[in-house]
């Protein structure tokens, strides 16, 4: 069996929103072709860390990052002070943000389907990156919908609006759209929290299949979901990551007392 590599390496990461420290001294390794779940109470830093991995936190005014995140050996921040626009612009020119966001796709809590056809939703990303040939776009659309387990349900209505699909189908359409640009990493921010149990089950099965080709990081409040699909689980509280371990180990024998209290329902 092929040995897995570390794809994301986080070291001594602190993140501030103005004076408020949202992440405190985060250190973790995320392995390729695994599902890593982030659990913890609301407001504990899970989604903030997730948004660091594709630098969506750049969009938040007053955000300041210190420490290191490397994806496949490439440093994302270089202790970038996001408040210093002159330094920021100079470093952004050296750092290819478009490539990062192509390599690190994201699926949000609520399906954010574009108000266009199913086909155009999927083709949007590839077209953005310069693919115009229809035969090639057709192939990408077909493959992406098949990977997202949606092809058989929509193959005869690709020209219909994506907004006409059910909630679960819309979320799979968003997953297909993220896959269309061939990312290496897929970030999922509570992707099933707005869905019914059947749609949730379909997406969980889909994640199990996708990890053969992608690295998946999922933020979830559903601890049963973490136990069902993730290889490793990280527990966050008040901006700190207090424990990360193989999922079965973390849930059966947590080392951190606060983690044990959370997963046994004593708080949260």
Short mmCIF file of C-alpha atoms in Angstrom, two decimals:
data_model
loop_
_atom_site.label_atom_id
_atom_site.label_comp_id
_atom_site.label_asym_id
_atom_site.label_seq_id
_atom_site.Cartn_x
_atom_site.Cartn_y
_atom_site.Cartn_z
CA UNK A 1 0.00 0.00 0.00
CA UNK A 2 1.34 3.39 -1.04
CA UNK A 3 2.54 5.54 1.85
CA UNK A 4 0.54 8.75 2.17
CA UNK A 5 2.26 12.12 2.15
CA UNK A 6 1.55 15.22 4.20
CA UNK A 7 -0.27 17.62 1.85
CA UNK A 8 -0.97 20.47 4.32
CA UNK A 9 1.46 21.43 7.07
CA UNK A 10 0.36 24.06 9.61
CA UNK A 11 2.90 25.45 12.07
CA UNK A 12 2.51 28.03 14.88
CA UNK A 13 -0.51 29.61 13.18
CA UNK A 14 -2.11 32.61 14.88
CA UNK A 15 -4.93 34.58 13.28
CA UNK A 16 -6.39 37.87 14.46
CA UNK A 17 -9.51 39.80 13.48
CA UNK A 18 -8.35 43.22 14.66
CA UNK A 19 -7.57 42.70 18.36
CA UNK A 20 -9.51 39.43 18.62
CA UNK A 21 -7.44 36.26 18.29
CA UNK A 22 -9.50 33.67 16.39
CA UNK A 23 -6.81 30.99 16.02
CA UNK A 24 -4.12 30.27 18.59
CA UNK A 25 -0.90 28.38 17.85
CA UNK A 26 -2.36 25.79 15.48
CA UNK A 27 -0.02 22.93 14.52
CA UNK A 28 -1.24 20.05 12.37
CA UNK A 29 -0.43 17.81 9.43
CA UNK A 30 -3.13 16.79 6.97
CA UNK A 31 -2.47 13.69 4.90
CA UNK A 32 -3.31 13.31 1.24
CA UNK A 33 -6.26 11.12 0.20
CA UNK A 34 -7.79 11.19 3.66
CA UNK A 35 -10.91 12.80 5.09
CA UNK A 36 -10.08 15.03 8.06
CA UNK A 37 -13.01 16.27 10.15
CA UNK A 38 -12.95 19.46 12.23
CA UNK A 39 -15.32 19.31 15.22
CA UNK A 40 -16.03 21.66 18.12
CA UNK A 41 -18.62 24.21 19.31
CA UNK A 42 -19.74 27.12 17.12
CA UNK A 43 -17.25 29.97 16.93
CA UNK A 44 -14.22 27.88 17.88
CA UNK A 45 -12.19 28.54 14.72
CA UNK A 46 -13.00 25.54 12.49
CA UNK A 47 -14.28 27.48 9.49
CA UNK A 48 -11.67 30.21 9.96
CA UNK A 49 -8.90 27.63 9.61
CA UNK A 50 -10.67 26.05 6.64
CA UNK A 51 -10.73 29.44 4.87
CA UNK A 52 -6.98 29.84 5.48
CA UNK A 53 -6.29 26.89 3.21
CA UNK A 54 -7.56 28.72 0.11
CA UNK A 55 -6.84 32.23 1.48
CA UNK A 56 -10.48 33.26 1.52
CA UNK A 57 -9.65 35.01 4.78
CA UNK A 58 -7.86 37.62 2.61
CA UNK A 59 -11.34 38.97 1.96
CA UNK A 60 -11.95 39.79 5.64
CA UNK A 61 -10.95 43.32 6.62
CA UNK A 62 -8.58 43.60 9.57
CA UNK A 63 -7.44 39.99 9.35
CA UNK A 64 -3.82 39.36 10.31
CA UNK A 65 -2.04 36.00 10.04
CA UNK A 66 1.20 34.87 11.63
CA UNK A 67 2.84 31.48 11.31
CA UNK A 68 3.06 29.02 8.44
CA UNK A 69 0.76 27.00 6.21
CA UNK A 70 2.39 24.96 3.47
CA UNK A 71 0.48 23.07 0.81
CA UNK A 72 2.70 20.59 -1.02
CA UNK A 73 5.67 22.58 0.28
CA UNK A 74 4.46 26.00 -0.95
CA UNK A 75 4.12 28.65 1.77
CA UNK A 76 0.74 30.39 1.69
CA UNK A 77 1.32 33.42 3.88
CA UNK A 78 4.98 34.29 4.53
CA UNK A 79 3.86 35.97 7.80
CA UNK A 80 1.75 38.24 5.62
CA UNK A 81 0.25 41.21 7.45
CA UNK A 82 -3.03 41.53 5.60
CA UNK A 83 -3.47 45.06 6.92
CA UNK A 84 -0.34 46.29 5.13
CA UNK A 85 -1.69 46.73 1.61
CA UNK A 86 1.62 47.74 -0.02
CA UNK A 87 3.48 44.68 1.26
CA UNK A 88 0.40 42.59 0.62
CA UNK A 89 0.10 43.57 -3.05
CA UNK A 90 3.80 42.98 -3.64
CA UNK A 91 3.68 39.50 -2.12
CA UNK A 92 0.41 38.64 -3.84
CA UNK A 93 2.12 39.23 -7.18
CA UNK A 94 4.68 36.55 -6.28
CA UNK A 95 2.02 34.19 -4.95
CA UNK A 96 -0.42 32.73 -7.48
CA UNK A 97 -3.74 33.04 -5.67
CA UNK A 98 -5.70 31.84 -8.70
CA UNK A 99 -3.71 28.59 -8.80
CA UNK A 100 -4.25 28.09 -5.07
CA UNK A 101 -8.02 28.45 -5.43
CA UNK A 102 -7.98 26.09 -8.41
CA UNK A 103 -6.05 23.49 -6.38
CA UNK A 104 -8.15 23.98 -3.24
CA UNK A 105 -11.88 23.86 -3.99
CA UNK A 106 -14.61 24.73 -1.50
CA UNK A 107 -18.19 23.61 -0.89
CA UNK A 108 -20.25 25.77 1.46
CA UNK A 109 -22.90 25.08 4.08
CA UNK A 110 -25.78 26.12 1.82
CA UNK A 111 -25.71 25.21 -1.87
CA UNK A 112 -24.61 28.30 -3.80
CA UNK A 113 -25.80 27.30 -7.27
CA UNK A 114 -25.27 29.99 -9.93
CA UNK A 115 -28.48 31.23 -11.63
CA UNK A 116 -27.64 29.49 -14.89
CA UNK A 117 -28.00 26.06 -16.47
CA UNK A 118 -26.63 22.89 -14.89
CA UNK A 119 -24.13 22.67 -17.76
CA UNK A 120 -22.97 26.26 -17.35
CA UNK A 121 -22.60 25.84 -13.58
CA UNK A 122 -20.05 23.07 -14.17
CA UNK A 123 -18.36 24.74 -17.16
CA UNK A 124 -17.98 28.06 -15.32
CA UNK A 125 -14.64 27.21 -13.67
CA UNK A 126 -12.97 25.58 -16.69
CA UNK A 127 -14.03 28.54 -18.88
CA UNK A 128 -12.55 30.91 -16.29
CA UNK A 129 -9.24 29.09 -16.72
CA UNK A 130 -9.35 29.42 -20.51
CA UNK A 131 -11.03 26.23 -21.71
CA UNK A 132 -13.35 27.08 -24.60
CA UNK A 133 -13.53 23.96 -26.80
CA UNK A 134 -17.03 22.53 -26.53
CA UNK A 135 -16.00 18.88 -26.82
CA UNK A 136 -13.56 19.31 -23.95
CA UNK A 137 -16.13 21.18 -21.84
CA UNK A 138 -18.70 18.43 -22.56
CA UNK A 139 -16.22 15.84 -21.27
CA UNK A 140 -15.48 17.85 -18.10
CA UNK A 141 -19.19 18.39 -17.39
CA UNK A 142 -19.98 14.70 -17.84
CA UNK A 143 -17.04 13.48 -15.74
CA UNK A 144 -17.68 16.00 -12.94
CA UNK A 145 -21.37 15.13 -12.68
CA UNK A 146 -20.52 11.42 -12.68
CA UNK A 147 -17.95 11.94 -9.91
CA UNK A 148 -20.55 13.84 -7.89
CA UNK A 149 -23.08 11.02 -8.37
CA UNK A 150 -25.49 13.33 -10.20
CA UNK A 151 -25.11 12.39 -13.88
CA UNK A 152 -27.97 9.88 -14.10
CA UNK A 153 -30.37 12.34 -12.48
CA UNK A 154 -29.60 15.34 -14.70
CA UNK A 155 -28.13 14.02 -17.98
CA UNK A 156 -31.37 14.80 -19.87
CA UNK A 157 -31.79 18.31 -18.45
CA UNK A 158 -28.34 19.91 -18.62
CA UNK A 159 -29.85 23.06 -20.12
CA UNK A 160 -32.31 23.53 -17.26
CA UNK A 161 -31.53 25.94 -14.43
CA UNK A 162 -29.52 24.46 -11.58
CA UNK A 163 -31.90 26.28 -9.24
CA UNK A 164 -34.66 23.82 -10.19
CA UNK A 165 -32.84 20.93 -8.51
CA UNK A 166 -33.61 19.73 -4.99
CA UNK A 167 -31.41 20.87 -2.09
CA UNK A 168 -29.39 17.65 -2.05
CA UNK A 169 -28.96 17.73 -5.83
CA UNK A 170 -27.89 21.38 -5.67
CA UNK A 171 -25.20 20.52 -3.13
CA UNK A 172 -23.91 17.71 -5.37
CA UNK A 173 -23.96 20.17 -8.28
CA UNK A 174 -21.73 22.48 -6.20
CA UNK A 175 -19.40 19.55 -5.52
CA UNK A 176 -19.31 18.76 -9.25
CA UNK A 177 -18.55 22.41 -10.00
CA UNK A 178 -15.65 22.33 -7.54
CA UNK A 179 -14.32 19.11 -9.11
CA UNK A 180 -14.50 20.50 -12.65
CA UNK A 181 -11.25 22.46 -12.26
CA UNK A 182 -9.39 19.34 -11.03
CA UNK A 183 -8.49 20.45 -7.48
CA UNK A 184 -6.13 18.51 -5.21
CA UNK A 185 -7.98 19.42 -2.00
CA UNK A 186 -11.71 19.80 -1.32
CA UNK A 187 -12.82 21.94 1.63
CA UNK A 188 -16.37 21.29 2.88
CA UNK A 189 -17.96 23.65 5.40
CA UNK A 190 -20.86 21.72 6.97
CA UNK A 191 -21.97 20.55 3.52
CA UNK A 192 -24.94 18.51 4.76
CA UNK A 193 -26.29 20.68 7.59
CA UNK A 194 -29.14 22.01 5.43
CA UNK A 195 -30.00 18.62 3.91
CA UNK A 196 -32.37 15.75 4.73
CA UNK A 197 -30.98 12.40 5.98
CA UNK A 198 -31.17 10.70 2.55
CA UNK A 199 -29.25 13.48 0.81
CA UNK A 200 -26.77 13.53 3.70
CA UNK A 201 -26.16 9.80 3.26
CA UNK A 202 -25.59 10.22 -0.48
CA UNK A 203 -23.00 12.96 0.08
CA UNK A 204 -21.25 10.95 2.81
CA UNK A 205 -20.94 7.97 0.43
CA UNK A 206 -19.69 10.37 -2.22
CA UNK A 207 -16.96 11.68 0.11
CA UNK A 208 -15.78 8.11 0.73
CA UNK A 209 -15.40 7.62 -3.04
CA UNK A 210 -13.80 11.02 -3.68
CA UNK A 211 -10.99 10.54 -1.16
CA UNK A 212 -9.44 8.03 -3.57
CA UNK A 213 -8.57 11.04 -5.74
CA UNK A 214 -8.77 14.08 -3.45
CA UNK A 215 -7.88 15.20 0.06
CA UNK A 216 -11.04 16.27 1.90
CA UNK A 217 -11.35 18.49 4.97
CA UNK A 218 -14.85 18.72 6.40
CA UNK A 219 -16.18 21.00 9.13
CA UNK A 220 -19.10 19.29 10.84
CA UNK A 221 -21.26 19.72 13.94
CA UNK A 222 -22.51 16.18 13.40
CA UNK A 223 -20.17 13.96 15.40
CA UNK A 224 -21.81 10.82 14.03
CA UNK A 225 -20.90 12.07 10.56
CA UNK A 226 -17.27 12.49 11.62
CA UNK A 227 -17.19 8.92 12.95
CA UNK A 228 -18.80 7.57 9.77
CA UNK A 229 -16.59 9.14 7.13
CA UNK A 230 -13.39 10.72 8.48
CA UNK A 231 -9.97 9.11 8.84
CA UNK A 232 -8.79 11.72 11.34
CA UNK A 233 -10.66 14.19 13.55
CA UNK A 234 -9.43 17.45 15.06
CA UNK A 235 -11.19 19.01 18.06
CA UNK A 236 -11.25 22.82 18.39
CA UNK A 237 -12.22 24.99 21.34
CA UNK A 238 -11.94 28.80 21.64
CA UNK A 239 -9.49 29.09 18.74
CA UNK A 240 -7.22 26.27 19.87
CA UNK A 241 -6.87 22.81 18.37
CA UNK A 242 -6.76 20.67 21.51
CA UNK A 243 -6.51 17.23 19.94
CA UNK A 244 -6.08 15.54 16.56
CA UNK A 245 -6.03 11.77 16.17
CA UNK A 246 -7.36 8.91 14.06
CA UNK A 247 -11.14 9.24 14.33
CA UNK A 248 -11.81 5.91 16.05
CA UNK A 249 -9.10 6.66 18.62
CA UNK A 250 -10.30 10.21 19.31
CA UNK A 251 -13.89 9.13 19.90
CA UNK A 252 -13.12 5.98 21.89
CA UNK A 253 -10.16 7.22 23.93
CA UNK A 254 -9.71 11.01 23.80
CA UNK A 255 -6.56 12.27 25.50
CA UNK A 256 -7.87 15.77 26.18
CA UNK A 257 -10.44 16.17 28.97
CA UNK A 258 -12.30 19.00 27.20
CA UNK A 259 -12.50 16.90 24.06
CA UNK A 260 -13.93 14.00 26.07
CA UNK A 261 -16.49 16.32 27.68
CA UNK A 262 -17.55 17.61 24.26
CA UNK A 263 -17.97 14.25 22.56
CA UNK A 264 -19.83 12.80 25.55
CA UNK A 265 -22.26 15.73 25.46
CA UNK A 266 -21.26 17.44 28.70
CA UNK A 267 -20.95 20.74 26.88
CA UNK A 268 -21.23 22.12 23.36
#
